[in-house]
Short mmCIF file of C-alpha atoms and ligand atoms in Angstrom, two decimals:
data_model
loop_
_atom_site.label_atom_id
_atom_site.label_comp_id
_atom_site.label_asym_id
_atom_site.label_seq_id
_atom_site.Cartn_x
_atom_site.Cartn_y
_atom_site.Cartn_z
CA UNK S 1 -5.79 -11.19 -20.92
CA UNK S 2 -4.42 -11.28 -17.64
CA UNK S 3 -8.49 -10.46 -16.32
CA UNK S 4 -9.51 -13.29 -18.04
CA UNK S 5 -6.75 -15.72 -16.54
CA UNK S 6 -7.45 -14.38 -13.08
CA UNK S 7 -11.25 -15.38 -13.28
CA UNK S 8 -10.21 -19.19 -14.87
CA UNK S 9 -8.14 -19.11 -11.56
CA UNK S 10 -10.30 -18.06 -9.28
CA UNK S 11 -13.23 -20.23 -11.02
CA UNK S 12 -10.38 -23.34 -10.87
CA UNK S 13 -10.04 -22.89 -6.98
CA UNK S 14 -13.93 -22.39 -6.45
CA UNK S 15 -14.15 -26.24 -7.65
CA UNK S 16 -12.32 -26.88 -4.01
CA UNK S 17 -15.46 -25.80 -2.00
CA UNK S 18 -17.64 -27.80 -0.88
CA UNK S 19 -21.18 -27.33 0.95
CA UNK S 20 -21.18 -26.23 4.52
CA UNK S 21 -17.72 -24.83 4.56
CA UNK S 22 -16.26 -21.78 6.14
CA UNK S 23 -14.76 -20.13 3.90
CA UNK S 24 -11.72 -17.24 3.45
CA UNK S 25 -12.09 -14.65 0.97
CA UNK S 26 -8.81 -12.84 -0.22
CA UNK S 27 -8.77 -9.44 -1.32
CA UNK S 28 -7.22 -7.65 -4.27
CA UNK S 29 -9.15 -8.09 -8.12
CA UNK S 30 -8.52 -12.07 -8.62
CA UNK S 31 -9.98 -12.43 -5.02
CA UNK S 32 -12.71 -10.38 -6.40
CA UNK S 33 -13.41 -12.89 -9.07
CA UNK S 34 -13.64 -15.66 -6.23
CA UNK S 35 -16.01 -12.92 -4.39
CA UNK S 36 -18.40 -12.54 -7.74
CA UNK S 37 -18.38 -16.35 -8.91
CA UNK S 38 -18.85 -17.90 -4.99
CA UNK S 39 -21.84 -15.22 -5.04
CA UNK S 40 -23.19 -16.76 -8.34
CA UNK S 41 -22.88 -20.57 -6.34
CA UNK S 42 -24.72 -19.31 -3.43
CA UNK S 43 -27.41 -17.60 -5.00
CA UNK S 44 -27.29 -20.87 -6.84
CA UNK S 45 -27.86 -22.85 -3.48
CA UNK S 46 -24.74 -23.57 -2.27
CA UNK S 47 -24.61 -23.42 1.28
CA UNK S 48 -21.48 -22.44 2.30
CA UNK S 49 -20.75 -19.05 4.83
CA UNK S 50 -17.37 -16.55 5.12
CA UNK S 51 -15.24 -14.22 6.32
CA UNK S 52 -13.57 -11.65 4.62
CA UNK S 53 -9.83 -10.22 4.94
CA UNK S 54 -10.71 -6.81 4.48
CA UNK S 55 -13.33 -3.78 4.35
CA UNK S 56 -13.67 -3.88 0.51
CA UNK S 57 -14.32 -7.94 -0.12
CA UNK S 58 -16.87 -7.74 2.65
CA UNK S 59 -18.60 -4.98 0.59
CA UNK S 60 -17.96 -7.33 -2.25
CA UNK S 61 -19.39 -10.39 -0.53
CA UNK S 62 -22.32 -8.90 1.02
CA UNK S 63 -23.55 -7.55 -2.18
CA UNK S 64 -23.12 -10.80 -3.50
CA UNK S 65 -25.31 -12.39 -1.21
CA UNK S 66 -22.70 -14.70 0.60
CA UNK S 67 -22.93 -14.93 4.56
CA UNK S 68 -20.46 -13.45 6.58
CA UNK S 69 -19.74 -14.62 9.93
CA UNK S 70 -17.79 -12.66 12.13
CA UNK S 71 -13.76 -14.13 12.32
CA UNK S 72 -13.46 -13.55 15.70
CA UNK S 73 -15.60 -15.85 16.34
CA UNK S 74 -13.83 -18.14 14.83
CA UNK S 75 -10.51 -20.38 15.75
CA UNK S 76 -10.13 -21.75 12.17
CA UNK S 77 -11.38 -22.01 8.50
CA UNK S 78 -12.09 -24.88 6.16
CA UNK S 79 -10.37 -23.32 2.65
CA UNK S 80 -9.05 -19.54 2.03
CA UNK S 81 -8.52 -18.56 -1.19
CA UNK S 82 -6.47 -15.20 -1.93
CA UNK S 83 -4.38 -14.08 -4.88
CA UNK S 84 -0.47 -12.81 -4.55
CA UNK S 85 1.97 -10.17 -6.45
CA UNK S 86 4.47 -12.79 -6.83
CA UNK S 87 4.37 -16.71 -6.11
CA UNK S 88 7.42 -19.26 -7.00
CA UNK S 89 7.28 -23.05 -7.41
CA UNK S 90 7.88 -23.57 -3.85
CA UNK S 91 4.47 -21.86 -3.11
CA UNK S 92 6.35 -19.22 -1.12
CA UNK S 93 4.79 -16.08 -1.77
CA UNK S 94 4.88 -12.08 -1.18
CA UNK S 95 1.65 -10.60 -0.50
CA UNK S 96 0.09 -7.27 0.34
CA UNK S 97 -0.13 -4.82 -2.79
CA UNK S 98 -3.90 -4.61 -1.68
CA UNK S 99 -2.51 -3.53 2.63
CA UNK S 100 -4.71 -6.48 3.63
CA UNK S 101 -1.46 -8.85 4.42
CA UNK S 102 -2.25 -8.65 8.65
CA UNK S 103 -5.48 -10.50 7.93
CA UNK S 104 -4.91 -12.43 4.98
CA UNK S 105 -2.14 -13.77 7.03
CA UNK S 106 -4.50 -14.33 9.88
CA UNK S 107 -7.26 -16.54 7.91
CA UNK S 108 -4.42 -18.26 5.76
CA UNK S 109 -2.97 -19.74 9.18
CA UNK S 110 -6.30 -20.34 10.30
CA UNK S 111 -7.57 -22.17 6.81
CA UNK S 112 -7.12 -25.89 6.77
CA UNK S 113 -5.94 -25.36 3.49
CA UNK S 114 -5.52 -22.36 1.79
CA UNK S 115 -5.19 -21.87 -2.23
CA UNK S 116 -3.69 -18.82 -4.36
CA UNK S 117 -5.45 -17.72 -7.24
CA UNK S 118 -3.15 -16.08 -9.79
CA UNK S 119 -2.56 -15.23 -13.02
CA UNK S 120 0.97 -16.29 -14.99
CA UNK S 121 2.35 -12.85 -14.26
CA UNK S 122 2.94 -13.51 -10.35
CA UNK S 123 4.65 -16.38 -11.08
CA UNK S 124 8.46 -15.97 -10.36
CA UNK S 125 11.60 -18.38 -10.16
CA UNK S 126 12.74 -16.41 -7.36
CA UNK S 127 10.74 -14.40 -4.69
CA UNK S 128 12.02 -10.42 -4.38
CA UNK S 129 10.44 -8.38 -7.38
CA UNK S 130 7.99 -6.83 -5.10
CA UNK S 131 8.59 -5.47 -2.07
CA UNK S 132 7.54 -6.88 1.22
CA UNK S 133 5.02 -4.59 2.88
CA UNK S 134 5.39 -4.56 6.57
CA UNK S 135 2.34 -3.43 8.62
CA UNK S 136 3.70 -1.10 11.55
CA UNK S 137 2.08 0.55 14.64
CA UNK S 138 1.81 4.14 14.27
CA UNK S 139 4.01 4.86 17.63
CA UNK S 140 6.81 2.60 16.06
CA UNK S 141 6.86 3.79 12.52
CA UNK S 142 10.67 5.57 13.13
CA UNK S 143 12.14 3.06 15.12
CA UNK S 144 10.50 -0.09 12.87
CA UNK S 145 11.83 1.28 10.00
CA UNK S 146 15.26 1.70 11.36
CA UNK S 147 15.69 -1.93 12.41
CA UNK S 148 14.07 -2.74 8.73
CA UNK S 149 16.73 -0.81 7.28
CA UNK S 150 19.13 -2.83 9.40
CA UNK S 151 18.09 -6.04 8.14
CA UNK S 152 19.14 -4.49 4.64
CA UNK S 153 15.85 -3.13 3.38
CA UNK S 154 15.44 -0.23 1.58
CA UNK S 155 12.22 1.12 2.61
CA UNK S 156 9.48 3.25 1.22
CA UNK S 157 6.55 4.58 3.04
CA UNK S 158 3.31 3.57 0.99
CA UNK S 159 1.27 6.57 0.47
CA UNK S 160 -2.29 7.09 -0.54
CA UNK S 161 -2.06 10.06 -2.94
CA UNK S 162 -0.50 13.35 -0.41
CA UNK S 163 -1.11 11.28 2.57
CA UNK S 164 0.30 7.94 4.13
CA UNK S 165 -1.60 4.97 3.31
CA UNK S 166 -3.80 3.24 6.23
CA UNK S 167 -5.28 -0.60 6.43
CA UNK S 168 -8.50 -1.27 7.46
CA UNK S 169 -6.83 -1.16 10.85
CA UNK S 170 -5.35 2.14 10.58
CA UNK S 171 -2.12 1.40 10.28
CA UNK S 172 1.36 2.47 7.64
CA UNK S 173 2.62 0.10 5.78
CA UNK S 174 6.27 -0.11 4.81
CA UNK S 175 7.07 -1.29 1.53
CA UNK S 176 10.40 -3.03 1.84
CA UNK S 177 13.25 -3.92 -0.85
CA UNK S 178 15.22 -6.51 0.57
CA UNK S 179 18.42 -7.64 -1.74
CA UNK S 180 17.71 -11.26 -0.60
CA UNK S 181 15.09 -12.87 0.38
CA UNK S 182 15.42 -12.58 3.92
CA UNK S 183 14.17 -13.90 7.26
CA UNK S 184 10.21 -13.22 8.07
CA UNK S 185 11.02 -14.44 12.03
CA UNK S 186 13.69 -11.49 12.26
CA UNK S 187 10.73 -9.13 10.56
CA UNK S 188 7.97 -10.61 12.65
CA UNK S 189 10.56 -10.29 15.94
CA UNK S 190 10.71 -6.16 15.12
CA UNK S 191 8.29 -4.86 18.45
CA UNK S 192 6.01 -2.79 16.48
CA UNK S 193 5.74 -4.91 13.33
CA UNK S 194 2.08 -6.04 12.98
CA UNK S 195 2.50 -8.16 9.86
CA UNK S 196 4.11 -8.58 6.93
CA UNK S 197 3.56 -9.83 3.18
CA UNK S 198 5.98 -12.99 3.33
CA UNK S 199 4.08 -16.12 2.89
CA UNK S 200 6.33 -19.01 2.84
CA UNK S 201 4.76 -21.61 4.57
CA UNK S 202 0.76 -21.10 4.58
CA UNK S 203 -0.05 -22.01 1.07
CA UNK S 204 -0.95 -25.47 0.07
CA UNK S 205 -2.03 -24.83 -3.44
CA UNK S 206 -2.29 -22.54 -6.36
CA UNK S 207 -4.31 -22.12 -9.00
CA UNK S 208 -2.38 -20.28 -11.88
CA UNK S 209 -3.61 -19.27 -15.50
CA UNK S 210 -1.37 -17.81 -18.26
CA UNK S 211 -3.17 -17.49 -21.45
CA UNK S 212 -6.30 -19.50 -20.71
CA UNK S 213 -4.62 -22.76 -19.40
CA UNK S 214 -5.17 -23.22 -15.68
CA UNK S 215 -2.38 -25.05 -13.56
CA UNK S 216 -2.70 -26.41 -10.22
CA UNK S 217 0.33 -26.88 -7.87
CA UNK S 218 0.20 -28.30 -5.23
CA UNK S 219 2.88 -27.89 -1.62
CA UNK S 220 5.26 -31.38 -1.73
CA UNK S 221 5.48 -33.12 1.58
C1 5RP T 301 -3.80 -7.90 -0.94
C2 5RP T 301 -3.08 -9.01 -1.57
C3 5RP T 301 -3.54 -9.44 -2.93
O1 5RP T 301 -3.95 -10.76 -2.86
C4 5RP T 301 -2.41 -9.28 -3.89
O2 5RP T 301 -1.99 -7.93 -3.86
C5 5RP T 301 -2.83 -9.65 -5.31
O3 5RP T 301 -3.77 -8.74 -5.79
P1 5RP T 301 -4.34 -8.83 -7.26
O4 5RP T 301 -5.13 -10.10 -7.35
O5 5RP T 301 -5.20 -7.59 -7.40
O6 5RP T 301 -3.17 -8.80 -8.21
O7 5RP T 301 -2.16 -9.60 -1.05
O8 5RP T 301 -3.25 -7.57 0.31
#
């Protein structure tokens, strides 16, 4: 069920693009569904080009035929769309089950506007169910996880199986469980902190389906 929402979602916010545009592909399975149906649309004739937020939905887009240009190439994007573990109605989100947060965080600034896809699940009245994965430079894991601790986070390396988990850029992420929602500046300040999952000002829209009804909100103001 929740499969089927997160294709009505992504199929929802693929209604946004337009021809020509640049567009930001998310990553994580309802990104995926974004990946497969703007695939269909280009095949189709829609000429629109991207760039992807990490190694897997750039596999994903090549082999569905969509161009990809190269982001650093580029100083902005006309729409992203990308999915989230937990959204509320403020369109503040937490991001980065997938690792791909650095970038996703990157093209979301960079997107002129910038959509989640979701299913009803991710929908919360109040942000903190997941943690909030901070990416960290290897030489700062000890000491970045220290002053993470001292903002009140209890903190859990991610692993891959025996061994720590690595992004695409090579980096640990910290999965952090903060008892409030706390301050992403006082994260972001940390020297060695890379990124983090806390979205709470770069989305303009989401696209959310709970049992086959698709709602659009949209940011107030
Ligand atoms: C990856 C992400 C994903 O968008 C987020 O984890 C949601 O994934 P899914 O659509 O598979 O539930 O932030 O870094």
């Amino acid at each position: 069920m929740h499969e089927r929402d997160k294709e009505l979602a992504a199929l929802a916010a693929l209604d946004e693009v337009r021809p020509g545009m640049v567009v930001g592909l998310g990553t994580g399975s309802t990104a995926a569904h974004v990946i497969r149906h703007l695939g269909e649309r280009v095949r189709g004739g829609l000429a629109v080009t991207a760039v992807a937020t990490s190694h897997a939905s750039e596999a994903m887009a090549r082999a569905a035929g969509i161009t990809l240009r190269d982001f650093a190439d580029l100083s902005d994007v006309d729409l992203a769309i990308d999915g989230a573990d937990e959204i509320d109605d403020g369109l503040r989100c937490i991001k980065g089950a997938g690792g791909a947060m650095l970038r996703e965080k990157i093209v979301a600034t960079a997107a002129r506007r910038m959509v989640v896809v979701a299913d009803g699940s991710k929908r919360v009245a109040a942000l903190g169910r997941a943690p909030v994965p901070v990416e960290v430079l290897p030489f700062a894991l000890a000491f970045a996880r220290a002053r993470l601790e001292a903002l009140g986070a209890r903190v859990t390396l991610r692993m891959a199986v025996a061994t720590p988990y690595r992004t695409d850029q090579g980096n640990p992420v910290l999965d952090c469980a903060f008892p409030a929602l706390p301050d992403p500046a006082a994260i972001a300040a940390i020297p060695g902190v890379l990124g983090h999952g806390l979205f709470l000002t770069e989305v303009d829209a989401a696209w959310i389906a709970t049992d086959g009804t698709v709602t659009r909100l949209e940011r107030q103001g």
